Coordinates of C-alpha atoms in Angstrom, one line a residue:
M20 CA -217.1 -4.1 61.4
I21 CA -217.2 -5.6 57.9
I22 CA -213.7 -5.6 56.4
M23 CA -213.7 -4.3 52.8
K24 CA -210.0 -4.2 52.0
K25 CA -206.7 -5.1 53.7
Y26 CA -203.4 -3.4 52.8
K27 CA -199.8 -3.7 54.0
Y28 CA -197.6 -0.7 53.9
T29 CA -194.0 -0.1 54.9
I30 CA -193.2 3.5 55.7
N31 CA -189.7 4.5 56.7
G32 CA -189.0 0.8 57.6
T33 CA -192.1 0.5 59.8
A34 CA -194.7 -2.1 58.7
Y35 CA -198.4 -1.2 58.9
E36 CA -201.4 -3.4 58.4
V37 CA -204.4 -1.4 57.4
E38 CA -207.9 -2.6 57.2
V39 CA -210.5 -0.3 55.6
G40 CA -214.1 -1.0 56.6
D41 CA -217.5 0.6 56.1
I42 CA -217.8 4.1 54.8
V43 CA -220.9 6.0 56.1
D44 CA -221.4 9.7 55.4
N45 CA -217.7 10.2 54.5
V46 CA -216.6 8.5 57.8
V47 CA -214.4 5.5 57.3
N48 CA -213.8 2.7 59.8
V49 CA -210.0 2.0 59.6
T50 CA -207.9 -0.4 61.7
V51 CA -204.1 0.2 61.7
N52 CA -202.0 -2.5 63.3
G53 CA -205.0 -3.6 65.4
E54 CA -206.0 -0.2 66.6
A55 CA -209.4 1.1 65.3
F56 CA -209.9 4.6 64.1
K57 CA -212.8 6.6 62.6
V58 CA -211.4 8.7 59.8
E59 CA -213.3 11.5 58.1
K60 CA -212.8 11.5 54.3
E61 CA -212.7 14.8 52.5
P62 CA -215.6 15.0 50.1
E63 CA -214.6 14.5 46.5
P64 CA -214.7 17.7 44.5
E65 CA -217.4 18.0 41.8
P66 CA -215.9 17.2 38.5
E67 CA -215.4 20.2 36.3
K68 CA -217.6 19.9 33.2
P69 CA -215.3 20.2 30.3
K70 CA -216.5 22.3 27.4
P71 CA -215.8 21.0 23.9
V72 CA -213.5 23.3 22.0
V73 CA -214.9 24.3 18.6
R74 CA -212.8 26.5 16.4
P75 CA -214.7 29.0 14.2
A76 CA -214.6 28.3 10.5
A77 CA -212.3 31.4 9.8
A78 CA -209.7 30.2 12.3
A79 CA -209.5 26.7 10.9
A80 CA -206.4 25.7 8.9
S81 CA -206.8 25.3 5.2
P82 CA -207.5 21.7 4.2
S83 CA -204.7 19.5 3.0
P84 CA -204.4 18.9 -0.7
S85 CA -205.4 15.3 -0.2
G86 CA -208.4 16.7 1.6
S87 CA -210.4 13.7 3.0
S88 CA -214.0 14.7 3.1
S89 CA -214.3 13.8 6.8
S90 CA -211.6 16.3 7.8
T91 CA -212.6 19.2 5.6
R92 CA -216.3 18.9 6.2
A93 CA -216.0 19.8 9.9
Y94 CA -214.7 23.3 9.1
N95 CA -218.1 24.4 7.7
E96 CA -220.3 22.7 10.3
K97 CA -221.1 22.7 14.0
V98 CA -219.2 19.9 15.7
V99 CA -218.7 18.4 19.2
K100 CA -215.0 17.7 19.7
A101 CA -213.1 15.7 22.4
P102 CA -211.8 18.2 25.0
L103 CA -209.2 15.7 26.1
P104 CA -208.0 12.2 25.2
G105 CA -210.2 9.3 26.4
V106 CA -212.5 6.5 25.6
I107 CA -216.1 6.9 24.3
T108 CA -218.3 5.0 26.7
E109 CA -221.7 6.0 25.4
I110 CA -223.3 7.8 22.4
K111 CA -226.6 9.4 23.4
V112 CA -227.8 10.5 20.0
N113 CA -228.5 8.9 16.6
I114 CA -228.1 10.4 13.1
G115 CA -231.2 12.6 12.4
D116 CA -231.9 13.3 16.1
P117 CA -232.7 16.9 17.0
V118 CA -230.4 18.4 19.7
A119 CA -230.7 21.6 21.7
V120 CA -227.9 23.6 23.3
G121 CA -226.8 21.7 26.4
D122 CA -228.1 18.2 25.4
T123 CA -225.6 15.5 26.2
V124 CA -224.5 13.8 22.9
V125 CA -221.5 11.7 24.0
V126 CA -220.0 10.4 27.2
L127 CA -216.2 10.4 27.3
E128 CA -214.2 8.6 30.0
A129 CA -211.0 10.4 30.7
M130 CA -208.7 10.1 33.7
K131 CA -211.2 7.6 35.3
M132 CA -214.1 10.1 35.1
A133 CA -217.1 10.1 32.9
N134 CA -217.5 13.4 31.1
N135 CA -220.8 14.3 29.5
L136 CA -220.1 16.2 26.3
D137 CA -222.9 18.6 25.4
A138 CA -224.0 20.2 22.2
E139 CA -223.1 23.9 22.0
Y140 CA -225.4 24.3 19.0
A141 CA -229.0 23.5 18.3
G142 CA -229.7 21.5 15.2
R143 CA -229.9 18.0 13.9
V144 CA -227.2 15.3 14.2
V145 CA -225.9 14.6 10.6
E146 CA -222.8 12.5 11.4
I147 CA -221.5 10.4 14.3
R148 CA -217.8 9.8 13.8
V149 CA -217.1 7.6 16.8
Q150 CA -218.5 4.4 18.4
A151 CA -218.6 3.2 22.0
G152 CA -215.3 1.8 23.1
Q153 CA -213.3 3.9 20.7
T154 CA -210.2 5.8 22.0
V155 CA -210.1 9.4 20.9
M156 CA -207.5 12.2 21.1
E157 CA -208.0 15.8 22.0
D158 CA -209.8 17.8 19.3
D159 CA -211.1 14.7 17.5
V160 CA -214.5 15.5 15.9
L161 CA -217.1 13.2 17.6
V162 CA -220.5 14.4 16.3
V163 CA -221.5 16.8 13.5
I164 CA -224.6 19.0 13.9
E165 CA -226.3 20.8 11.1

């Protein structure tokens, strides 16, 4: 058995030395205090595909008096927003690219999972408000589609 990782645990005052070996078809070779076990791993659940939340123009709050153009412009256009806080790992479109409903436009890493954010509207990308490596918060506008 090829040892991948060694761990030492103390549980209720008892020391355990655990070696985790090869993983084949969800079966893990584990040695605990010198005794070998084959442990079946539960399959990881499929990640739920988050849907970007887009508010209709009528439900949007009125723009602030200072009204920066980037914040007020999104109310009249189709946008892709961050469904949860995370880091942008990849931008799959460029300004001017046509997109169809369901096309992945941005990849967001959140909670150690890559989440493909898809266009909910067909159109052309007119603005990209983020860049790879940027941290975003929930409901930040990432891409504007016209």
